[in-house]
């Protein structure tokens, strides 16, 4: 019988668990986290302010159902979101109606006046038609949520379709005022979900779902 080996395997080494340093684990928030928190607080304060204004009563708006653009639009229920349907005699007019569709959802279009302060010009570009529509609506939404600009009219001039879409968008409107403008439904984001474009020689229809 062979002799047993003179060496023996050592047991696995147990490392001592180092105590966590609370002063290290509780670090200062990063710049990104601070900005995100500040943005969230600002949005919450804005929503609370608008809710308080609504509690005092909605402002009266004359001719609240009147449409003011060349095209037309409607708001369609879509599960938990909402679908915008806008149409016009061509792509530009349908886009203009789509922009008004957005602002007639977050407030009431006839309550908005045209002021010098509220005039804006946007240069919009998208790699294709859907990306262009997304950028178009996203730019208008940012003007409302970021700068408090409510648009009364939207004018679109498409300069290029190939290899990418480019257009100049001019809007008129004014600063959003809770004492004057009825609060509609908050739009959180534009989406690509089920986006549809039906362009014919004499009519263009656009369908866009937004997150509310």
Tab-separated table of C-alpha atoms in Angstrom:
chain	number	residue	atom	x	y	z
A	1	UNK	CA	0.000	0.000	0.000
A	2	UNK	CA	1.407	3.338	-1.068
A	3	UNK	CA	2.319	5.777	1.618
A	4	UNK	CA	-0.106	8.722	2.053
A	5	UNK	CA	1.233	11.943	0.601
A	6	UNK	CA	3.108	14.041	3.108
A	7	UNK	CA	1.305	17.238	2.007
A	8	UNK	CA	-2.264	18.132	2.870
A	9	UNK	CA	-4.442	20.663	1.044
A	10	UNK	CA	-5.002	23.812	3.027
A	11	UNK	CA	-8.570	24.766	3.874
A	12	UNK	CA	-10.020	27.657	1.873
A	13	UNK	CA	-8.921	30.981	3.168
A	14	UNK	CA	-11.538	33.080	4.848
A	15	UNK	CA	-11.150	36.717	4.253
A	16	UNK	CA	-12.243	39.003	6.955
A	17	UNK	CA	-15.218	41.065	5.891
A	18	UNK	CA	-14.286	44.643	6.008
A	19	UNK	CA	-16.608	46.941	7.792
A	20	UNK	CA	-18.369	49.326	5.465
A	21	UNK	CA	-17.550	52.915	6.007
A	22	UNK	CA	-20.823	54.782	6.320
A	23	UNK	CA	-19.118	58.000	5.449
A	24	UNK	CA	-18.053	56.458	2.142
A	25	UNK	CA	-21.399	54.800	1.333
A	26	UNK	CA	-23.334	57.985	1.936
A	27	UNK	CA	-21.712	59.983	-0.806
A	28	UNK	CA	-22.890	63.221	-2.287
A	29	UNK	CA	-25.314	62.816	-5.171
A	30	UNK	CA	-23.811	62.977	-8.603
A	31	UNK	CA	-24.508	65.987	-10.785
A	32	UNK	CA	-26.839	63.856	-12.908
A	33	UNK	CA	-28.827	62.678	-9.892
A	34	UNK	CA	-29.087	66.206	-8.575
A	35	UNK	CA	-30.342	67.479	-11.919
A	36	UNK	CA	-32.846	64.632	-12.249
A	37	UNK	CA	-34.158	65.319	-8.760
A	38	UNK	CA	-34.392	69.039	-9.459
A	39	UNK	CA	-36.293	68.370	-12.689
A	40	UNK	CA	-38.664	65.978	-10.939
A	41	UNK	CA	-39.285	68.503	-8.171
A	42	UNK	CA	-39.910	71.248	-10.728
A	43	UNK	CA	-42.396	69.095	-12.658
A	44	UNK	CA	-44.192	68.126	-9.433
A	45	UNK	CA	-44.406	71.767	-8.380
A	46	UNK	CA	-45.694	72.748	-11.826
A	47	UNK	CA	-48.375	70.043	-11.781
A	48	UNK	CA	-49.412	71.026	-8.245
A	49	UNK	CA	-49.641	74.677	-9.255
A	50	UNK	CA	-51.832	73.890	-12.237
A	51	UNK	CA	-54.027	71.585	-10.163
A	52	UNK	CA	-54.522	74.355	-7.609
A	53	UNK	CA	-55.503	76.767	-10.365
A	54	UNK	CA	-58.021	74.270	-11.724
A	55	UNK	CA	-59.529	73.906	-8.257
A	56	UNK	CA	-60.356	77.607	-8.370
A	57	UNK	CA	-62.278	77.055	-11.601
A	58	UNK	CA	-61.521	76.819	-15.309
A	59	UNK	CA	-61.281	80.114	-17.200
A	60	UNK	CA	-64.139	80.796	-19.569
A	61	UNK	CA	-63.113	80.501	-23.217
A	62	UNK	CA	-65.242	81.862	-26.028
A	63	UNK	CA	-65.640	79.658	-29.111
A	64	UNK	CA	-63.702	76.867	-27.417
A	65	UNK	CA	-64.569	74.357	-30.137
A	66	UNK	CA	-63.445	76.531	-33.044
A	67	UNK	CA	-60.460	75.285	-35.030
A	68	UNK	CA	-58.096	77.941	-36.329
A	69	UNK	CA	-55.835	76.187	-38.832
A	70	UNK	CA	-56.054	75.104	-42.469
A	71	UNK	CA	-56.257	71.423	-41.623
A	72	UNK	CA	-58.187	69.624	-38.922
A	73	UNK	CA	-57.591	67.140	-36.124
A	74	UNK	CA	-59.138	64.959	-33.461
A	75	UNK	CA	-58.112	63.254	-30.214
A	76	UNK	CA	-58.736	59.507	-30.196
A	77	UNK	CA	-58.738	57.271	-27.114
A	78	UNK	CA	-56.021	54.616	-27.239
A	79	UNK	CA	-55.703	52.266	-24.207
A	80	UNK	CA	-53.890	54.284	-21.514
A	81	UNK	CA	-52.582	56.865	-23.985
A	82	UNK	CA	-54.118	59.201	-26.548
A	83	UNK	CA	-53.819	59.206	-30.315
A	84	UNK	CA	-53.628	62.417	-32.321
A	85	UNK	CA	-55.145	62.309	-35.806
A	86	UNK	CA	-54.470	65.335	-37.994
A	87	UNK	CA	-55.078	65.907	-41.668
A	88	UNK	CA	-54.736	68.536	-44.372
A	89	UNK	CA	-54.519	69.020	-48.111
A	90	UNK	CA	-50.795	68.164	-48.016
A	91	UNK	CA	-48.032	67.109	-45.618
A	92	UNK	CA	-47.265	70.652	-44.460
A	93	UNK	CA	-50.899	71.457	-43.640
A	94	UNK	CA	-51.314	68.130	-41.851
A	95	UNK	CA	-48.234	68.937	-39.748
A	96	UNK	CA	-49.640	72.356	-38.890
A	97	UNK	CA	-52.888	70.730	-37.794
A	98	UNK	CA	-50.911	68.155	-35.784
A	99	UNK	CA	-49.137	70.931	-33.893
A	100	UNK	CA	-52.459	72.580	-33.088
A	101	UNK	CA	-53.839	69.177	-32.077
A	102	UNK	CA	-51.128	69.002	-29.407
A	103	UNK	CA	-51.841	72.435	-27.963
A	104	UNK	CA	-55.613	71.973	-28.093
A	105	UNK	CA	-55.078	68.919	-25.880
A	106	UNK	CA	-52.875	70.492	-23.208
A	107	UNK	CA	-55.074	73.614	-23.113
A	108	UNK	CA	-57.800	75.193	-25.283
A	109	UNK	CA	-56.530	76.759	-28.486
A	110	UNK	CA	-58.936	79.737	-28.668
A	111	UNK	CA	-57.757	80.902	-25.230
A	112	UNK	CA	-54.260	81.573	-26.615
A	113	UNK	CA	-53.377	84.992	-27.995
A	114	UNK	CA	-50.548	85.799	-30.389
A	115	UNK	CA	-47.824	87.902	-28.754
A	116	UNK	CA	-44.326	88.926	-29.737
A	117	UNK	CA	-42.940	87.094	-26.717
A	118	UNK	CA	-44.626	83.871	-27.793
A	119	UNK	CA	-43.329	83.818	-31.382
A	120	UNK	CA	-40.808	81.077	-32.103
A	121	UNK	CA	-38.881	79.699	-35.086
A	122	UNK	CA	-37.608	76.113	-35.091
A	123	UNK	CA	-35.355	74.374	-37.604
A	124	UNK	CA	-36.404	70.727	-37.571
A	125	UNK	CA	-34.537	67.819	-39.180
A	126	UNK	CA	-35.163	64.085	-39.201
A	127	UNK	CA	-33.489	61.141	-40.908
A	128	UNK	CA	-36.858	60.029	-42.302
A	129	UNK	CA	-40.487	61.133	-42.207
A	130	UNK	CA	-41.348	59.443	-38.903
A	131	UNK	CA	-38.250	60.750	-37.138
A	132	UNK	CA	-39.052	64.190	-38.520
A	133	UNK	CA	-42.630	64.096	-37.145
A	134	UNK	CA	-41.299	62.918	-33.783
A	135	UNK	CA	-38.750	65.764	-33.653
A	136	UNK	CA	-41.410	68.257	-34.763
A	137	UNK	CA	-43.820	67.379	-31.954
A	138	UNK	CA	-41.053	66.937	-29.404
A	139	UNK	CA	-39.765	70.450	-30.129
A	140	UNK	CA	-43.246	71.939	-29.660
A	141	UNK	CA	-43.779	69.943	-26.477
A	142	UNK	CA	-40.461	71.160	-25.069
A	143	UNK	CA	-41.440	74.756	-25.843
A	144	UNK	CA	-44.537	74.202	-23.707
A	145	UNK	CA	-43.053	72.210	-20.818
A	146	UNK	CA	-39.682	73.952	-20.748
A	147	UNK	CA	-40.472	77.528	-21.743
A	148	UNK	CA	-44.223	77.650	-20.939
A	149	UNK	CA	-45.035	78.693	-24.514
A	150	UNK	CA	-48.559	77.801	-25.633
A	151	UNK	CA	-48.919	77.983	-29.411
A	152	UNK	CA	-51.953	79.350	-31.197
A	153	UNK	CA	-50.768	78.799	-34.772
A	154	UNK	CA	-48.164	76.577	-36.400
A	155	UNK	CA	-46.667	77.201	-39.838
A	156	UNK	CA	-44.482	74.599	-41.577
A	157	UNK	CA	-42.269	74.992	-44.651
A	158	UNK	CA	-40.527	71.782	-45.762
A	159	UNK	CA	-37.231	72.546	-47.530
A	160	UNK	CA	-35.915	69.049	-48.137
A	161	UNK	CA	-37.147	65.450	-48.211
A	162	UNK	CA	-34.010	63.615	-49.359
A	163	UNK	CA	-31.667	62.353	-47.958
A	164	UNK	CA	-33.305	63.692	-44.774
A	165	UNK	CA	-36.307	65.799	-43.890
A	166	UNK	CA	-35.703	69.477	-43.123
A	167	UNK	CA	-38.244	72.198	-42.390
A	168	UNK	CA	-38.660	75.607	-40.798
A	169	UNK	CA	-41.468	75.753	-38.259
A	170	UNK	CA	-42.845	79.075	-37.075
A	171	UNK	CA	-45.287	79.323	-34.196
A	172	UNK	CA	-47.244	82.126	-32.585
A	173	UNK	CA	-48.669	82.152	-29.095
A	174	UNK	CA	-47.988	83.412	-25.604
A	175	UNK	CA	-46.750	82.417	-22.162
A	176	UNK	CA	-49.003	79.838	-20.526
A	177	UNK	CA	-50.984	81.425	-17.689
A	178	UNK	CA	-53.083	79.309	-15.352
A	179	UNK	CA	-55.344	82.261	-14.630
A	180	UNK	CA	-56.194	82.539	-18.322
A	181	UNK	CA	-55.594	79.207	-20.040
A	182	UNK	CA	-57.595	76.110	-19.047
A	183	UNK	CA	-55.413	73.199	-17.989
A	184	UNK	CA	-55.872	70.219	-20.268
A	185	UNK	CA	-54.085	66.874	-19.950
A	186	UNK	CA	-50.332	66.736	-19.421
A	187	UNK	CA	-48.439	65.106	-22.299
A	188	UNK	CA	-45.372	63.314	-20.956
A	189	UNK	CA	-43.740	62.288	-24.212
A	190	UNK	CA	-44.166	61.748	-27.939
A	191	UNK	CA	-43.895	58.137	-29.111
A	192	UNK	CA	-43.228	56.211	-32.311
A	193	UNK	CA	-45.852	53.629	-31.351
A	194	UNK	CA	-48.257	52.927	-34.230
A	195	UNK	CA	-47.258	56.168	-35.963
A	196	UNK	CA	-48.988	56.320	-39.336
A	197	UNK	CA	-48.513	58.557	-42.392
A	198	UNK	CA	-51.006	58.381	-45.247
A	199	UNK	CA	-49.970	60.816	-47.973
A	200	UNK	CA	-52.035	61.189	-51.153
A	201	UNK	CA	-51.933	63.832	-53.900
A	202	UNK	CA	-54.852	65.783	-52.389
A	203	UNK	CA	-54.743	64.816	-48.686
A	204	UNK	CA	-52.375	63.744	-45.930
A	205	UNK	CA	-53.357	62.013	-42.665
A	206	UNK	CA	-51.051	61.669	-39.667
A	207	UNK	CA	-51.565	59.467	-36.594
A	208	UNK	CA	-49.336	59.837	-33.511
A	209	UNK	CA	-49.714	58.305	-30.050
A	210	UNK	CA	-48.512	60.384	-27.091
A	211	UNK	CA	-47.808	59.271	-23.558
A	212	UNK	CA	-50.019	60.946	-20.942
